[in-house]
C-alpha positions as YAML, in Angstrom:
chain: A
units: angstrom
residues:
- id: 1
  name: GLU
  ca: [-5.91, -16.77, 9.49]
- id: 2
  name: GLN
  ca: [-5.55, -13.45, 7.61]
- id: 3
  name: VAL
  ca: [-2.64, -14.82, 5.58]
- id: 4
  name: HIS
  ca: [-1.23, -12.31, 3.12]
- id: 5
  name: LEU
  ca: [1.93, -11.82, 1.09]
- id: 6
  name: THR
  ca: [3.80, -8.54, 1.04]
- id: 7
  name: LEU
  ca: [7.12, -7.05, -0.03]
- id: 8
  name: VAL
  ca: [9.53, -5.66, 2.56]
- id: 9
  name: SER
  ca: [13.05, -4.22, 2.80]
- id: 10
  name: GLY
  ca: [13.69, -3.45, -0.84]
- id: 11
  name: GLY
  ca: [11.38, -6.02, -2.42]
- id: 12
  name: GLN
  ca: [11.84, -9.24, -0.46]
- id: 13
  name: TYR
  ca: [8.80, -11.50, -0.36]
- id: 14
  name: ALA
  ca: [7.32, -11.94, 3.10]
- id: 15
  name: VAL
  ca: [4.20, -13.63, 4.43]
- id: 16
  name: MET
  ca: [2.15, -12.44, 7.40]
- id: 17
  name: TRP
  ca: [-0.61, -14.15, 9.34]
- id: 18
  name: VAL
  ca: [-2.53, -13.99, 12.62]
- id: 19
  name: THR
  ca: [-3.13, -16.48, 15.43]
- id: 20
  name: PRO
  ca: [-5.20, -16.05, 18.61]
- id: 21
  name: GLU
  ca: [-2.29, -17.13, 20.84]
- id: 22
  name: PRO
  ca: [1.53, -17.15, 20.63]
- id: 23
  name: THR
  ca: [3.15, -20.14, 18.91]
- id: 24
  name: ALA
  ca: [6.54, -21.74, 19.39]
- id: 25
  name: THR
  ca: [7.82, -20.47, 16.02]
- id: 26
  name: SER
  ca: [6.62, -18.36, 13.11]
- id: 27
  name: SER
  ca: [7.53, -20.56, 10.16]
- id: 28
  name: VAL
  ca: [6.86, -20.65, 6.43]
- id: 29
  name: ILE
  ca: [7.61, -23.79, 4.38]
- id: 30
  name: TYR
  ca: [7.67, -23.34, 0.61]
- id: 31
  name: SER
  ca: [8.81, -25.06, -2.59]
- id: 32
  name: ARG
  ca: [8.78, -24.39, -6.33]
- id: 33
  name: VAL
  ca: [5.96, -26.27, -8.09]
- id: 34
  name: ASP
  ca: [4.58, -26.79, -11.59]
- id: 35
  name: ALA
  ca: [1.11, -25.84, -12.86]
- id: 36
  name: ALA
  ca: [-0.39, -28.98, -11.32]
- id: 37
  name: GLY
  ca: [1.15, -28.28, -7.90]
- id: 38
  name: ARG
  ca: [3.86, -30.97, -8.16]
- id: 39
  name: ALA
  ca: [7.08, -30.07, -6.34]
- id: 40
  name: LEU
  ca: [10.05, -29.05, -8.51]
- id: 41
  name: SER
  ca: [12.38, -28.39, -5.56]
- id: 42
  name: ASP
  ca: [12.99, -29.53, -2.03]
- id: 43
  name: PRO
  ca: [10.98, -27.62, 0.58]
- id: 44
  name: PHE
  ca: [12.61, -24.68, 2.35]
- id: 45
  name: GLU
  ca: [11.74, -23.37, 5.80]
- id: 46
  name: ASP
  ca: [12.22, -19.79, 6.97]
- id: 47
  name: ARG
  ca: [11.39, -18.49, 10.42]
- id: 48
  name: GLY
  ca: [10.30, -15.00, 11.36]
- id: 49
  name: ALA
  ca: [8.97, -13.08, 14.33]
- id: 50
  name: GLN
  ca: [5.66, -12.55, 16.12]
- id: 51
  name: TYR
  ca: [4.26, -9.69, 18.17]
- id: 52
  name: THR
  ca: [1.11, -7.93, 19.32]
- id: 53
  name: TYR
  ca: [0.28, -4.25, 19.58]
- id: 54
  name: GLU
  ca: [-1.61, -2.65, 22.44]
- id: 55
  name: LEU
  ca: [-3.81, 0.45, 22.39]
- id: 56
  name: LYS
  ca: [-4.32, 1.20, 26.06]
- id: 57
  name: LYS
  ca: [-6.74, 4.09, 25.59]
- id: 58
  name: LEU
  ca: [-9.00, 1.84, 23.53]
- id: 59
  name: GLY
  ca: [-8.55, -1.19, 25.80]
- id: 60
  name: TYR
  ca: [-7.39, -3.27, 22.85]
- id: 61
  name: THR
  ca: [-4.63, -5.83, 22.37]
- id: 62
  name: SER
  ca: [-4.22, -7.33, 18.93]
- id: 63
  name: PRO
  ca: [-4.05, -11.05, 18.17]
- id: 64
  name: GLN
  ca: [-0.61, -12.51, 17.60]
- id: 65
  name: ILE
  ca: [0.80, -11.13, 14.33]
- id: 66
  name: HIS
  ca: [3.42, -13.27, 12.56]
- id: 67
  name: GLY
  ca: [5.79, -12.36, 9.74]
- id: 68
  name: ALA
  ca: [8.51, -14.27, 7.91]
- id: 69
  name: VAL
  ca: [10.66, -13.41, 4.90]
- id: 70
  name: ILE
  ca: [10.69, -15.92, 2.03]
- id: 71
  name: GLN
  ca: [14.27, -16.24, 0.77]
- id: 72
  name: SER
  ca: [15.89, -17.23, -2.53]
- id: 73
  name: LEU
  ca: [13.01, -17.13, -5.01]
- id: 74
  name: GLU
  ca: [13.53, -17.65, -8.73]
- id: 75
  name: PRO
  ca: [11.91, -15.30, -11.28]
- id: 76
  name: ALA
  ca: [8.90, -16.32, -13.37]
- id: 77
  name: SER
  ca: [8.25, -19.33, -11.10]
- id: 78
  name: ARG
  ca: [5.31, -20.78, -9.22]
- id: 79
  name: TYR
  ca: [5.55, -21.54, -5.49]
- id: 80
  name: ALA
  ca: [3.45, -23.33, -2.89]
- id: 81
  name: TYR
  ca: [3.66, -22.52, 0.81]
- id: 82
  name: VAL
  ca: [2.15, -23.12, 4.24]
- id: 83
  name: VAL
  ca: [2.57, -21.13, 7.46]
- id: 84
  name: GLY
  ca: [2.42, -22.08, 11.16]
- id: 85
  name: ASP
  ca: [4.45, -24.56, 13.18]
- id: 86
  name: GLU
  ca: [4.38, -28.14, 14.44]
- id: 87
  name: GLU
  ca: [2.84, -27.22, 17.76]
- id: 88
  name: GLY
  ca: [0.09, -24.87, 16.59]
- id: 89
  name: GLY
  ca: [-0.54, -26.61, 13.26]
- id: 90
  name: TRP
  ca: [-0.13, -25.59, 9.64]
- id: 91
  name: SER
  ca: [-2.33, -23.56, 7.33]
- id: 92
  name: ARG
  ca: [-3.76, -24.86, 4.09]
- id: 93
  name: THR
  ca: [-1.53, -24.59, 1.02]
- id: 94
  name: PHE
  ca: [-1.35, -21.28, -0.85]
- id: 95
  name: TYR
  ca: [0.28, -20.48, -4.21]
- id: 96
  name: PHE
  ca: [1.95, -17.47, -5.80]
- id: 97
  name: VAL
  ca: [3.89, -16.60, -8.97]
- id: 98
  name: THR
  ca: [7.09, -14.55, -9.06]
- id: 99
  name: PRO
  ca: [7.51, -11.87, -11.74]
- id: 100
  name: PRO
  ca: [9.65, -12.16, -14.88]
- id: 101
  name: SER
  ca: [13.07, -10.54, -14.60]
- id: 102
  name: ALA
  ca: [13.55, -9.62, -18.27]
- id: 103
  name: PRO
  ca: [11.20, -8.20, -20.96]
- id: 104
  name: GLY
  ca: [11.30, -11.39, -23.02]
- id: 105
  name: ASP
  ca: [10.30, -13.62, -20.10]
- id: 106
  name: GLY
  ca: [6.61, -12.73, -20.28]
- id: 107
  name: PRO
  ca: [4.18, -10.02, -19.16]
- id: 108
  name: LEU
  ca: [4.20, -8.42, -15.73]
- id: 109
  name: ARG
  ca: [0.67, -7.91, -14.34]
- id: 110
  name: VAL
  ca: [-0.01, -5.44, -11.54]
- id: 111
  name: GLY
  ca: [-3.35, -4.66, -9.87]
- id: 112
  name: VAL
  ca: [-4.01, -1.18, -8.47]
- id: 113
  name: LEU
  ca: [-6.85, -0.15, -6.12]
- id: 114
  name: SER
  ca: [-7.67, 2.06, -3.14]
- id: 115
  name: ASP
  ca: [-10.44, 2.93, -0.65]
- id: 116
  name: THR
  ca: [-11.68, -0.62, -0.19]
- id: 117
  name: GLY
  ca: [-13.17, -1.14, 3.26]
- id: 118
  name: VAL
  ca: [-15.21, -4.06, 4.58]
- id: 119
  name: THR
  ca: [-18.30, -3.68, 2.43]
- id: 120
  name: ALA
  ca: [-20.27, -5.62, -0.17]
- id: 121
  name: ALA
  ca: [-18.60, -3.51, -2.87]
- id: 122
  name: GLY
  ca: [-15.18, -4.28, -1.40]
- id: 123
  name: GLU
  ca: [-15.93, -7.99, -1.34]
- id: 124
  name: LEU
  ca: [-17.11, -7.86, -4.97]
- id: 125
  name: THR
  ca: [-13.86, -6.13, -5.93]
- id: 126
  name: MET
  ca: [-11.85, -8.85, -4.19]
- id: 127
  name: LEU
  ca: [-13.83, -11.65, -5.83]
- id: 128
  name: SER
  ca: [-13.52, -10.05, -9.28]
- id: 129
  name: MET
  ca: [-9.75, -9.69, -8.93]
- id: 130
  name: ARG
  ca: [-9.46, -13.20, -7.56]
- id: 131
  name: ALA
  ca: [-11.44, -14.57, -10.53]
- id: 132
  name: MET
  ca: [-8.96, -12.93, -12.89]
- id: 133
  name: HIS
  ca: [-6.08, -14.34, -10.89]
- id: 134
  name: GLU
  ca: [-6.98, -17.96, -10.21]
- id: 135
  name: TYR
  ca: [-8.51, -21.07, -11.67]
- id: 136
  name: GLN
  ca: [-11.83, -21.40, -9.88]
- id: 137
  name: ASP
  ca: [-11.79, -25.19, -9.91]
- id: 138
  name: LEU
  ca: [-8.18, -25.89, -8.84]
- id: 139
  name: GLY
  ca: [-7.20, -22.74, -6.99]
- id: 140
  name: LEU
  ca: [-3.82, -22.79, -8.75]
- id: 141
  name: ALA
  ca: [-2.17, -19.65, -10.09]
- id: 142
  name: ARG
  ca: [-2.07, -19.64, -13.89]
- id: 143
  name: PRO
  ca: [0.51, -18.00, -16.18]
- id: 144
  name: SER
  ca: [-1.67, -14.87, -16.55]
- id: 145
  name: SER
  ca: [-1.86, -14.34, -12.79]
- id: 146
  name: MET
  ca: [-1.31, -10.98, -11.11]
- id: 147
  name: HIS
  ca: [2.18, -10.61, -9.76]
- id: 148
  name: LEU
  ca: [1.64, -7.61, -7.48]
- id: 149
  name: LEU
  ca: [-1.24, -5.65, -5.92]
- id: 150
  name: LEU
  ca: [-0.68, -1.98, -5.04]
- id: 151
  name: HIS
  ca: [-3.10, -0.18, -2.72]
- id: 152
  name: ALA
  ca: [-3.17, 3.64, -2.62]
- id: 153
  name: GLY
  ca: [-4.49, 3.89, 0.94]
- id: 154
  name: ASP
  ca: [-7.67, 3.70, 3.06]
- id: 155
  name: ILE
  ca: [-7.61, -0.07, 3.38]
- id: 156
  name: SER
  ca: [-10.16, -1.18, 5.98]
- id: 157
  name: TYR
  ca: [-11.86, 2.07, 7.08]
- id: 158
  name: ALA
  ca: [-11.51, 0.84, 10.65]
- id: 159
  name: ASN
  ca: [-11.52, 4.44, 11.96]
- id: 160
  name: GLY
  ca: [-10.50, 3.24, 15.42]
- id: 161
  name: GLU
  ca: [-12.66, 0.05, 15.44]
- id: 162
  name: GLN
  ca: [-9.88, -2.55, 15.68]
- id: 163
  name: ARG
  ca: [-12.10, -5.55, 14.89]
- id: 164
  name: VAL
  ca: [-12.53, -4.12, 11.37]
- id: 165
  name: TRP
  ca: [-8.85, -4.77, 10.66]
- id: 166
  name: ASP
  ca: [-9.43, -8.47, 11.40]
- id: 167
  name: GLU
  ca: [-12.57, -8.50, 9.26]
- id: 168
  name: PHE
  ca: [-10.66, -7.01, 6.34]
- id: 169
  name: GLY
  ca: [-7.84, -9.55, 6.75]
- id: 170
  name: ARG
  ca: [-10.29, -12.46, 6.66]
- id: 171
  name: LEU
  ca: [-12.27, -11.03, 3.74]
- id: 172
  name: TRP
  ca: [-9.25, -10.45, 1.51]
- id: 173
  name: GLU
  ca: [-7.18, -13.53, 2.43]
- id: 174
  name: PRO
  ca: [-8.34, -15.54, -0.64]
- id: 175
  name: LEU
  ca: [-6.58, -13.00, -2.88]
- id: 176
  name: LEU
  ca: [-3.81, -11.52, -0.73]
- id: 177
  name: ALA
  ca: [-2.42, -14.93, 0.22]
- id: 178
  name: SER
  ca: [-1.56, -15.37, -3.47]
- id: 179
  name: VAL
  ca: [-0.49, -11.86, -4.54]
- id: 180
  name: PRO
  ca: [2.03, -9.59, -2.75]
- id: 181
  name: PHE
  ca: [0.11, -6.65, -1.29]
- id: 182
  name: VAL
  ca: [1.82, -3.29, -0.70]
- id: 183
  name: ALA
  ca: [-0.15, -0.29, 0.58]
- id: 184
  name: ALA
  ca: [0.43, 3.41, 1.01]
- id: 185
  name: LEU
  ca: [-0.76, 5.29, 4.08]
- id: 186
  name: GLY
  ca: [-4.24, 6.84, 3.75]
- id: 187
  name: ASN
  ca: [-6.01, 9.37, 5.95]
- id: 188
  name: HIS
  ca: [-8.35, 6.67, 7.32]
- id: 189
  name: GLU
  ca: [-5.32, 4.70, 8.50]
- id: 190
  name: ARG
  ca: [-4.64, 7.49, 11.03]
- id: 191
  name: TRP
  ca: [-8.23, 8.56, 11.69]
- id: 192
  name: THR
  ca: [-8.10, 8.59, 15.51]
- id: 193
  name: LYS
  ca: [-5.48, 9.93, 17.90]
- id: 194
  name: GLU
  ca: [-5.88, 6.88, 20.15]
- id: 195
  name: ALA
  ca: [-4.92, 4.37, 17.45]
- id: 196
  name: ALA
  ca: [-2.93, 6.67, 15.14]
- id: 197
  name: ASP
  ca: [-1.30, 4.62, 12.37]
- id: 198
  name: VAL
  ca: [0.01, 1.85, 14.66]
- id: 199
  name: PRO
  ca: [-2.48, -0.86, 13.52]
- id: 200
  name: PHE
  ca: [-1.71, -0.19, 9.88]
- id: 201
  name: LYS
  ca: [2.06, -0.34, 10.37]
- id: 202
  name: ALA
  ca: [1.78, -3.50, 12.51]
- id: 203
  name: ARG
  ca: [-0.40, -5.40, 10.04]
- id: 204
  name: TYR
  ca: [0.91, -4.10, 6.68]
- id: 205
  name: PRO
  ca: [4.53, -3.05, 7.31]
- id: 206
  name: LEU
  ca: [6.98, -1.85, 4.66]
- id: 207
  name: ALA
  ca: [9.82, -3.38, 6.68]
- id: 208
  name: LEU
  ca: [9.23, -6.54, 8.68]
- id: 209
  name: PRO
  ca: [9.54, -5.57, 12.37]
- id: 210
  name: ARG
  ca: [10.86, -7.77, 15.12]
- id: 211
  name: ARG
  ca: [8.30, -6.28, 17.49]
- id: 212
  name: ALA
  ca: [5.17, -4.18, 17.30]
- id: 213
  name: PRO
  ca: [5.63, -0.59, 16.11]
- id: 214
  name: ARG
  ca: [5.00, 1.73, 19.06]
- id: 215
  name: ALA
  ca: [5.75, 5.19, 17.68]
- id: 216
  name: PRO
  ca: [2.90, 6.67, 15.67]
- id: 217
  name: TYR
  ca: [3.38, 8.81, 12.58]
- id: 218
  name: SER
  ca: [6.87, 7.52, 11.79]
- id: 219
  name: ARG
  ca: [8.35, 7.11, 8.31]
- id: 220
  name: ARG
  ca: [6.00, 5.45, 5.85]
- id: 221
  name: TYR
  ca: [7.69, 5.52, 2.46]
- id: 222
  name: THR
  ca: [9.88, 3.10, 0.57]
- id: 223
  name: THR
  ca: [11.04, 1.97, -2.85]
- id: 224
  name: PHE
  ca: [11.72, -1.45, -4.32]
- id: 225
  name: ALA
  ca: [12.43, -3.16, -7.61]
- id: 226
  name: PHE
  ca: [9.89, -5.73, -8.74]
- id: 227
  name: GLY
  ca: [10.62, -7.41, -12.03]
- id: 228
  name: LEU
  ca: [10.65, -4.62, -14.63]
- id: 229
  name: LEU
  ca: [9.15, -2.12, -12.16]
- id: 230
  name: ARG
  ca: [10.70, 0.37, -9.77]
- id: 231
  name: VAL
  ca: [7.94, 1.18, -7.29]
- id: 232
  name: PHE
  ca: [7.86, 4.22, -4.99]
- id: 233
  name: VAL
  ca: [5.39, 4.15, -2.09]
- id: 234
  name: LEU
  ca: [5.03, 7.68, -0.68]
- id: 235
  name: ASP
  ca: [3.46, 9.20, 2.42]
- id: 236
  name: SER
  ca: [1.03, 11.99, 1.51]
- id: 237
  name: GLU
  ca: [-0.61, 12.19, 4.96]
- id: 238
  name: HIS
  ca: [1.91, 14.38, 6.81]
- id: 239
  name: ARG
  ca: [1.64, 17.48, 4.66]
- id: 240
  name: ARG
  ca: [1.66, 19.89, 7.62]
- id: 241
  name: ASP
  ca: [4.94, 18.42, 8.88]
- id: 242
  name: GLU
  ca: [7.33, 20.40, 6.70]
- id: 243
  name: GLY
  ca: [10.38, 18.67, 8.15]
- id: 244
  name: PHE
  ca: [9.02, 15.24, 7.26]
- id: 245
  name: MET
  ca: [8.02, 16.32, 3.75]
- id: 246
  name: LYS
  ca: [11.45, 17.82, 3.08]
- id: 247
  name: GLU
  ca: [13.07, 14.60, 4.27]
- id: 248
  name: GLN
  ca: [10.83, 12.51, 2.00]
- id: 249
  name: LYS
  ca: [11.43, 14.85, -0.96]
- id: 250
  name: ARG
  ca: [15.20, 14.67, -0.48]
- id: 251
  name: TRP
  ca: [15.05, 10.88, -0.20]
- id: 252
  name: LEU
  ca: [12.82, 10.63, -3.30]
- id: 253
  name: LYS
  ca: [15.13, 12.82, -5.38]
- id: 254
  name: ASN
  ca: [18.17, 10.72, -4.48]
- id: 255
  name: GLU
  ca: [16.36, 7.43, -5.16]
- id: 256
  name: LEU
  ca: [15.01, 8.62, -8.53]
- id: 257
  name: MET
  ca: [18.51, 9.54, -9.61]
- id: 258
  name: SER
  ca: [19.61, 5.96, -8.90]
- id: 259
  name: VAL
  ca: [16.97, 4.33, -11.13]
- id: 260
  name: ASP
  ca: [18.46, 2.34, -14.00]
- id: 261
  name: ARG
  ca: [15.89, 2.35, -16.80]
- id: 262
  name: SER
  ca: [17.71, -0.47, -18.59]
- id: 263
  name: VAL
  ca: [16.90, -2.72, -15.62]
- id: 264
  name: THR
  ca: [13.57, -1.26, -14.48]
- id: 265
  name: PRO
  ca: [12.11, 0.68, -17.44]
- id: 266
  name: TRP
  ca: [8.82, 1.31, -15.63]
- id: 267
  name: VAL
  ca: [8.75, 3.69, -12.65]
- id: 268
  name: VAL
  ca: [5.51, 3.69, -10.61]
- id: 269
  name: GLY
  ca: [4.49, 5.97, -7.74]
- id: 270
  name: VAL
  ca: [1.78, 5.14, -5.19]
- id: 271
  name: TRP
  ca: [0.29, 7.59, -2.66]
- id: 272
  name: HIS
  ca: [-3.12, 8.50, -1.31]
- id: 273
  name: THR
  ca: [-3.96, 12.22, -1.34]
- id: 274
  name: PRO
  ca: [-3.09, 14.59, -4.22]
- id: 275
  name: TRP
  ca: [-0.30, 16.95, -3.21]
- id: 276
  name: TYR
  ca: [-2.31, 20.03, -4.30]
- id: 277
  name: HIS
  ca: [-6.10, 20.09, -4.23]
- id: 278
  name: THR
  ca: [-9.14, 22.15, -3.21]
- id: 279
  name: ASN
  ca: [-10.60, 19.82, -0.57]
- id: 280
  name: LYS
  ca: [-10.81, 21.97, 2.56]
- id: 281
  name: GLY
  ca: [-11.34, 18.89, 4.72]
- id: 282
  name: ILE
  ca: [-7.81, 17.66, 4.01]
- id: 283
  name: PRO
  ca: [-4.81, 19.94, 4.63]
- id: 284
  name: LEU
  ca: [-2.50, 20.67, 1.74]
- id: 285
  name: HIS
  ca: [1.17, 19.76, 1.71]
- id: 286
  name: THR
  ca: [1.75, 23.47, 1.44]
- id: 287
  name: GLU
  ca: [-0.97, 26.02, 0.96]
- id: 288
  name: ALA
  ca: [1.27, 28.62, -0.73]
- id: 289
  name: PRO
  ca: [1.02, 27.21, -4.31]
- id: 290
  name: PHE
  ca: [-2.77, 27.01, -4.04]
- id: 291
  name: PHE
  ca: [-3.15, 30.58, -2.79]
- id: 292
  name: PHE
  ca: [-0.70, 31.81, -5.40]
- id: 293
  name: LEU
  ca: [-2.76, 30.20, -8.16]
- id: 294
  name: PHE
  ca: [-5.96, 31.57, -6.64]
- id: 295
  name: PHE
  ca: [-4.47, 35.08, -6.51]
- id: 296
  name: LEU
  ca: [-3.23, 34.75, -10.09]
- id: 297
  name: LEU
  ca: [-6.63, 33.61, -11.33]
- id: 298
  name: PHE
  ca: [-8.39, 36.37, -9.40]
- id: 299
  name: SER
  ca: [-6.03, 39.00, -10.82]
- id: 300
  name: VAL
  ca: [-6.56, 37.81, -14.40]
- id: 301
  name: LEU
  ca: [-10.33, 37.84, -13.98]
- id: 302
  name: PHE
  ca: [-10.24, 41.28, -12.34]
- id: 303
  name: ILE
  ca: [-8.21, 42.76, -15.20]
- id: 304
  name: PHE
  ca: [-10.48, 41.09, -17.77]
- id: 305
  name: PHE
  ca: [-13.69, 42.49, -16.24]
- id: 306
  name: LEU
  ca: [-12.04, 45.90, -15.78]
- id: 307
  name: PHE
  ca: [-11.16, 45.89, -19.48]
- id: 308
  name: ILE
  ca: [-14.74, 44.96, -20.41]
- id: 309
  name: PHE
  ca: [-16.09, 47.73, -18.18]
- id: 310
  name: PHE
  ca: [-13.94, 50.47, -19.78]
- id: 311
  name: LEU
  ca: [-14.61, 49.15, -23.27]
- id: 312
  name: PHE
  ca: [-18.33, 49.23, -22.61]
- id: 313
  name: PHE
  ca: [-18.00, 52.76, -21.11]
- id: 314
  name: PHE
  ca: [-16.11, 54.20, -24.10]
- id: 315
  name: LEU
  ca: [-18.39, 52.58, -26.67]
- id: 316
  name: PHE
  ca: [-21.71, 53.61, -25.25]
- id: 317
  name: PHE
  ca: [-21.04, 56.83, -23.31]
...
């Protein structure tokens, strides 16, 4: 269950899923198909890894989380796949469409959302996006399908309740099993000290781990090419860690300089919290620019009212 596609390690397709118990292998079998689901290539099998994560202070151990990279995909093509293994059984068949690699190959469609949660509104959002993405009668991806779904953070609003992560995975599987899903870190992904951001990194990683991530608050930014896009996923939730922010800024500057606009003419950034804002409940990356602007505004207003006062004084006294 909770099958979803993602992009890892520079833009490779990967599929992740959950089982209650360990299985002998973590396998994905896939093949290129036509619009009717007929195979156009021999099936390929790739094997990945599986792990759990444990939160001792909360008395929680996750179900078995599986992940496998899908190799050697052709652009602007439709694929069918199943996950599982011979011993534990196979999932039902899912479909996805790879993006075009050149401007003349067709449109590239990207969905963007944030702050979803496990709510009626969140379910309606998922169903609406799924309706735009799939044929309702056949469940096959059509040429106008979404190719990528970017999430700007605050995915499940679990806030320490680990079962909510599983509820979100089940709720969104009908869409995320067909569209690669890449998410930035939001403040609700690290809401409690006990869980930190470990559940988020274990379930929606930017690089497919061989084992469960154990260190909280580690690097959570990446970049990848996707068709005509160069996507940057940034971490806006460690603004008080000046060392981390300087590292991310230095990395971002170097990566932006390497972008080739003739290959990826569109550059997209995804992050959760604005770098500078007036929300006192969320710390700023650096408070100096905000206080400087406040001081500047206060000074201008003070001089303006002082001018009005003296003008009034000289005119009427």
